[in-house]
Amino acid sequence: LAYPADVPAEARVDSPAGAMAFARYFFAQVNKAYTTPQAGLIAPLSLAECLSCASFARNADSYVELRRRYSVEPIQVIETTIAAETPEPGSRLVDAVVQQRAAKLIDATGAVVDSFSEKRGVFLVRLARRGDGWLVVKIQVRQ
């Protein structure tokens, strides 16, 4: 898949700051995919081996097909930092503190299909450098 042209310049830089910016951008795209809804936003930002990414993409595809969407952006990134673990060459590990916002999944008529409660967690986001940008390799829940 073609790397999205709208990835911000700061999220393309091969540096710790660039990796953190990319992780924030990735979760912003998940929010967009879920609230618009819109398919095709997540796969170009991740490797096929990223199971969490594939799940995010399948959910977005389903929302488009069923004409459903989130009432608010479900993921609020509170903070990103470089993880303490040593990454493999050509990769970065980013800790993302996120708040899952209280939200409703609504259909095309505005009827509530499901609801989600608020909770906070930390994701370990493994990024790989490919060409002039980052891709998500894996997302693990730390807490």
PDB file of C-alpha atoms in Angstrom:
ATOM      1  CA  LEU A   1       0.000   0.000   0.000  1.00  0.00           C
ATOM      2  CA  ALA A   2       1.153   3.523  -0.722  1.00  0.00           C
ATOM      3  CA  TYR A   3       2.383   5.489   2.277  1.00  0.00           C
ATOM      4  CA  PRO A   4      -0.141   8.261   2.992  1.00  0.00           C
ATOM      5  CA  ALA A   5       0.911  11.699   1.789  1.00  0.00           C
ATOM      6  CA  ASP A   6      -0.802  13.358   4.743  1.00  0.00           C
ATOM      7  CA  VAL A   7       1.571  11.898   7.369  1.00  0.00           C
ATOM      8  CA  PRO A   8       2.956  15.083   8.952  1.00  0.00           C
ATOM      9  CA  ALA A   9       6.629  15.876   8.360  1.00  0.00           C
ATOM     10  CA  GLU A  10       7.400  15.644  12.096  1.00  0.00           C
ATOM     11  CA  ALA A  11       5.957  12.094  12.138  1.00  0.00           C
ATOM     12  CA  ARG A  12       8.277  10.999   9.309  1.00  0.00           C
ATOM     13  CA  VAL A  13      11.556  11.955  10.988  1.00  0.00           C
ATOM     14  CA  ASP A  14      13.892   9.116  11.983  1.00  0.00           C
ATOM     15  CA  SER A  15      14.263  10.206  15.615  1.00  0.00           C
ATOM     16  CA  PRO A  16      12.637   9.560  18.984  1.00  0.00           C
ATOM     17  CA  ALA A  17      10.480  12.683  18.524  1.00  0.00           C
ATOM     18  CA  GLY A  18       9.478  11.479  15.053  1.00  0.00           C
ATOM     19  CA  ALA A  19       8.476   8.054  16.391  1.00  0.00           C
ATOM     20  CA  MET A  20       6.359   9.608  19.135  1.00  0.00           C
ATOM     21  CA  ALA A  21       4.697  11.962  16.627  1.00  0.00           C
ATOM     22  CA  PHE A  22       3.944   8.998  14.364  1.00  0.00           C
ATOM     23  CA  ALA A  23       2.346   7.034  17.221  1.00  0.00           C
ATOM     24  CA  ARG A  24       0.077  10.028  17.960  1.00  0.00           C
ATOM     25  CA  TYR A  25      -0.757  10.322  14.248  1.00  0.00           C
ATOM     26  CA  PHE A  26      -1.586   6.599  14.044  1.00  0.00           C
ATOM     27  CA  PHE A  27      -4.133   6.827  16.862  1.00  0.00           C
ATOM     28  CA  ALA A  28      -5.589   9.996  15.305  1.00  0.00           C
ATOM     29  CA  GLN A  29      -6.176   7.991  12.132  1.00  0.00           C
ATOM     30  CA  VAL A  30      -7.909   5.244  14.133  1.00  0.00           C
ATOM     31  CA  ASN A  31     -10.163   7.953  15.581  1.00  0.00           C
ATOM     32  CA  LYS A  32     -10.906   9.275  12.101  1.00  0.00           C
ATOM     33  CA  ALA A  33     -11.620   5.772  10.783  1.00  0.00           C
ATOM     34  CA  TYR A  34     -14.062   5.138  13.632  1.00  0.00           C
ATOM     35  CA  THR A  35     -15.884   8.481  13.735  1.00  0.00           C
ATOM     36  CA  THR A  36     -16.186   9.266  10.021  1.00  0.00           C
ATOM     37  CA  PRO A  37     -16.306   6.178   9.401  1.00  0.00           C
ATOM     38  CA  GLN A  38     -13.661   5.579   6.773  1.00  0.00           C
ATOM     39  CA  ALA A  39     -11.927   2.421   5.571  1.00  0.00           C
ATOM     40  CA  GLY A  40      -8.351   2.246   4.306  1.00  0.00           C
ATOM     41  CA  LEU A  41      -6.703   4.603   6.809  1.00  0.00           C
ATOM     42  CA  ILE A  42      -4.962   2.086   9.064  1.00  0.00           C
ATOM     43  CA  ALA A  43      -3.433  -0.581   6.777  1.00  0.00           C
ATOM     44  CA  PRO A  44      -1.016   1.822   4.999  1.00  0.00           C
ATOM     45  CA  LEU A  45       0.394   2.799   8.414  1.00  0.00           C
ATOM     46  CA  SER A  46       1.096  -0.720   9.642  1.00  0.00           C
ATOM     47  CA  LEU A  47       2.682  -4.021   8.718  1.00  0.00           C
ATOM     48  CA  ALA A  48       0.471  -7.035   8.007  1.00  0.00           C
ATOM     49  CA  GLU A  49       1.833  -8.751  11.140  1.00  0.00           C
ATOM     50  CA  CYS A  50       0.268  -6.119  13.429  1.00  0.00           C
ATOM     51  CA  LEU A  51      -2.779  -7.960  14.749  1.00  0.00           C
ATOM     52  CA  SER A  52      -4.120  -4.960  16.677  1.00  0.00           C
ATOM     53  CA  CYS A  53      -3.826  -2.817  13.557  1.00  0.00           C
ATOM     54  CA  ALA A  54      -5.680  -5.437  11.511  1.00  0.00           C
ATOM     55  CA  SER A  55      -8.415  -5.470  14.145  1.00  0.00           C
ATOM     56  CA  PHE A  56      -8.701  -1.655  14.026  1.00  0.00           C
ATOM     57  CA  ALA A  57      -8.934  -1.845  10.212  1.00  0.00           C
ATOM     58  CA  ARG A  58     -11.594  -4.602  10.283  1.00  0.00           C
ATOM     59  CA  ASN A  59     -13.657  -2.564  12.744  1.00  0.00           C
ATOM     60  CA  ALA A  60     -13.457   0.498  10.486  1.00  0.00           C
ATOM     61  CA  ASP A  61     -14.452  -1.604   7.455  1.00  0.00           C
ATOM     62  CA  SER A  62     -17.410  -2.980   9.397  1.00  0.00           C
ATOM     63  CA  TYR A  63     -18.524   0.488  10.491  1.00  0.00           C
ATOM     64  CA  VAL A  64     -18.487   1.676   6.879  1.00  0.00           C
ATOM     65  CA  GLU A  65     -20.411  -1.386   5.686  1.00  0.00           C
ATOM     66  CA  LEU A  66     -23.003  -1.205   8.479  1.00  0.00           C
ATOM     67  CA  ARG A  67     -23.168   2.611   8.406  1.00  0.00           C
ATOM     68  CA  ARG A  68     -22.119   2.931  12.025  1.00  0.00           C
ATOM     69  CA  ARG A  69     -19.710   5.306  13.722  1.00  0.00           C
ATOM     70  CA  TYR A  70     -18.438   6.407  17.103  1.00  0.00           C
ATOM     71  CA  SER A  71     -20.133   9.464  18.587  1.00  0.00           C
ATOM     72  CA  VAL A  72     -16.770  10.911  19.752  1.00  0.00           C
ATOM     73  CA  GLU A  73     -13.117  10.158  19.080  1.00  0.00           C
ATOM     74  CA  PRO A  74     -12.605   7.043  21.208  1.00  0.00           C
ATOM     75  CA  ILE A  75      -8.843   7.307  21.826  1.00  0.00           C
ATOM     76  CA  GLN A  76      -7.257  10.299  23.506  1.00  0.00           C
ATOM     77  CA  VAL A  77      -3.464  10.117  23.597  1.00  0.00           C
ATOM     78  CA  ILE A  78      -2.402  11.680  26.888  1.00  0.00           C
ATOM     79  CA  GLU A  79       1.352  11.231  26.555  1.00  0.00           C
ATOM     80  CA  THR A  80       3.973   9.494  24.426  1.00  0.00           C
ATOM     81  CA  THR A  81       7.484   8.607  25.552  1.00  0.00           C
ATOM     82  CA  ILE A  82      10.270   6.419  24.255  1.00  0.00           C
ATOM     83  CA  ALA A  83      10.101   3.065  26.047  1.00  0.00           C
ATOM     84  CA  ALA A  84      12.963   1.999  28.278  1.00  0.00           C
ATOM     85  CA  GLU A  85      13.574  -1.280  26.402  1.00  0.00           C
ATOM     86  CA  THR A  86      16.226  -1.339  23.695  1.00  0.00           C
ATOM     87  CA  PRO A  87      14.599  -1.702  20.278  1.00  0.00           C
ATOM     88  CA  GLU A  88      15.889  -3.758  17.376  1.00  0.00           C
ATOM     89  CA  PRO A  89      17.939  -1.811  14.806  1.00  0.00           C
ATOM     90  CA  GLY A  90      15.677   0.244  12.525  1.00  0.00           C
ATOM     91  CA  SER A  91      12.861   0.357  15.035  1.00  0.00           C
ATOM     92  CA  ARG A  92      11.579   2.361  17.999  1.00  0.00           C
ATOM     93  CA  LEU A  93       9.437   1.475  20.987  1.00  0.00           C
ATOM     94  CA  VAL A  94       6.936   4.104  22.097  1.00  0.00           C
ATOM     95  CA  ASP A  95       4.842   4.047  25.249  1.00  0.00           C
ATOM     96  CA  ALA A  96       1.493   5.727  24.638  1.00  0.00           C
ATOM     97  CA  VAL A  97      -0.658   6.625  27.635  1.00  0.00           C
ATOM     98  CA  VAL A  98      -4.197   6.644  26.305  1.00  0.00           C
ATOM     99  CA  GLN A  99      -7.644   7.389  27.598  1.00  0.00           C
ATOM    100  CA  GLN A 100     -10.467   5.387  26.065  1.00  0.00           C
ATOM    101  CA  ARG A 101     -13.213   7.967  26.120  1.00  0.00           C
ATOM    102  CA  ALA A 102     -16.790   7.170  27.041  1.00  0.00           C
ATOM    103  CA  ALA A 103     -18.474   6.795  23.675  1.00  0.00           C
ATOM    104  CA  LYS A 104     -21.446   5.426  21.851  1.00  0.00           C
ATOM    105  CA  LEU A 105     -21.489   3.451  18.627  1.00  0.00           C
ATOM    106  CA  ILE A 106     -24.411   4.810  16.628  1.00  0.00           C
ATOM    107  CA  ASP A 107     -26.100   3.767  13.404  1.00  0.00           C
ATOM    108  CA  ALA A 108     -27.119   5.926  10.451  1.00  0.00           C
ATOM    109  CA  THR A 109     -30.326   6.983  12.233  1.00  0.00           C
ATOM    110  CA  GLY A 110     -28.455   8.005  15.390  1.00  0.00           C
ATOM    111  CA  ALA A 111     -29.676   5.013  17.403  1.00  0.00           C
ATOM    112  CA  VAL A 112     -27.174   3.685  19.938  1.00  0.00           C
ATOM    113  CA  VAL A 113     -25.884   0.235  18.957  1.00  0.00           C
ATOM    114  CA  ASP A 114     -23.284  -0.103  21.726  1.00  0.00           C
ATOM    115  CA  SER A 115     -21.620   2.010  24.387  1.00  0.00           C
ATOM    116  CA  PHE A 116     -18.143   2.053  25.865  1.00  0.00           C
ATOM    117  CA  SER A 117     -16.966   3.239  29.258  1.00  0.00           C
ATOM    118  CA  GLU A 118     -13.968   5.399  29.978  1.00  0.00           C
ATOM    119  CA  LYS A 119     -10.697   3.776  30.977  1.00  0.00           C
ATOM    120  CA  ARG A 120      -7.010   4.573  30.875  1.00  0.00           C
ATOM    121  CA  GLY A 121      -4.167   2.362  29.717  1.00  0.00           C
ATOM    122  CA  VAL A 122      -0.661   2.243  28.343  1.00  0.00           C
ATOM    123  CA  PHE A 123       0.185   0.769  24.955  1.00  0.00           C
ATOM    124  CA  LEU A 124       3.665  -0.269  23.876  1.00  0.00           C
ATOM    125  CA  VAL A 125       3.809   0.624  20.178  1.00  0.00           C
ATOM    126  CA  ARG A 126       6.591  -1.065  18.196  1.00  0.00           C
ATOM    127  CA  LEU A 127       7.498   0.926  15.078  1.00  0.00           C
ATOM    128  CA  ALA A 128       9.698  -0.060  12.140  1.00  0.00           C
ATOM    129  CA  ARG A 129      11.454   2.308   9.789  1.00  0.00           C
ATOM    130  CA  ARG A 130      10.519   1.720   6.142  1.00  0.00           C
ATOM    131  CA  GLY A 131      11.786   4.104   3.489  1.00  0.00           C
ATOM    132  CA  ASP A 132      11.196   7.637   4.694  1.00  0.00           C
ATOM    133  CA  GLY A 133       8.538   6.795   7.269  1.00  0.00           C
ATOM    134  CA  TRP A 134       7.390   4.670  10.182  1.00  0.00           C
ATOM    135  CA  LEU A 135       5.025   1.688  10.250  1.00  0.00           C
ATOM    136  CA  VAL A 136       3.383   0.031  13.258  1.00  0.00           C
ATOM    137  CA  VAL A 137       4.654  -3.516  13.794  1.00  0.00           C
ATOM    138  CA  LYS A 138       2.836  -4.368  17.028  1.00  0.00           C
ATOM    139  CA  ILE A 139       0.726  -2.796  19.758  1.00  0.00           C
ATOM    140  CA  GLN A 140       0.801  -4.386  23.203  1.00  0.00           C
ATOM    141  CA  VAL A 141      -1.229  -3.417  26.240  1.00  0.00           C
ATOM    142  CA  ARG A 142       1.117  -2.650  29.146  1.00  0.00           C
ATOM    143  CA  GLN A 143      -1.607  -1.817  31.634  1.00  0.00           C
TER     144      GLN A 143
END
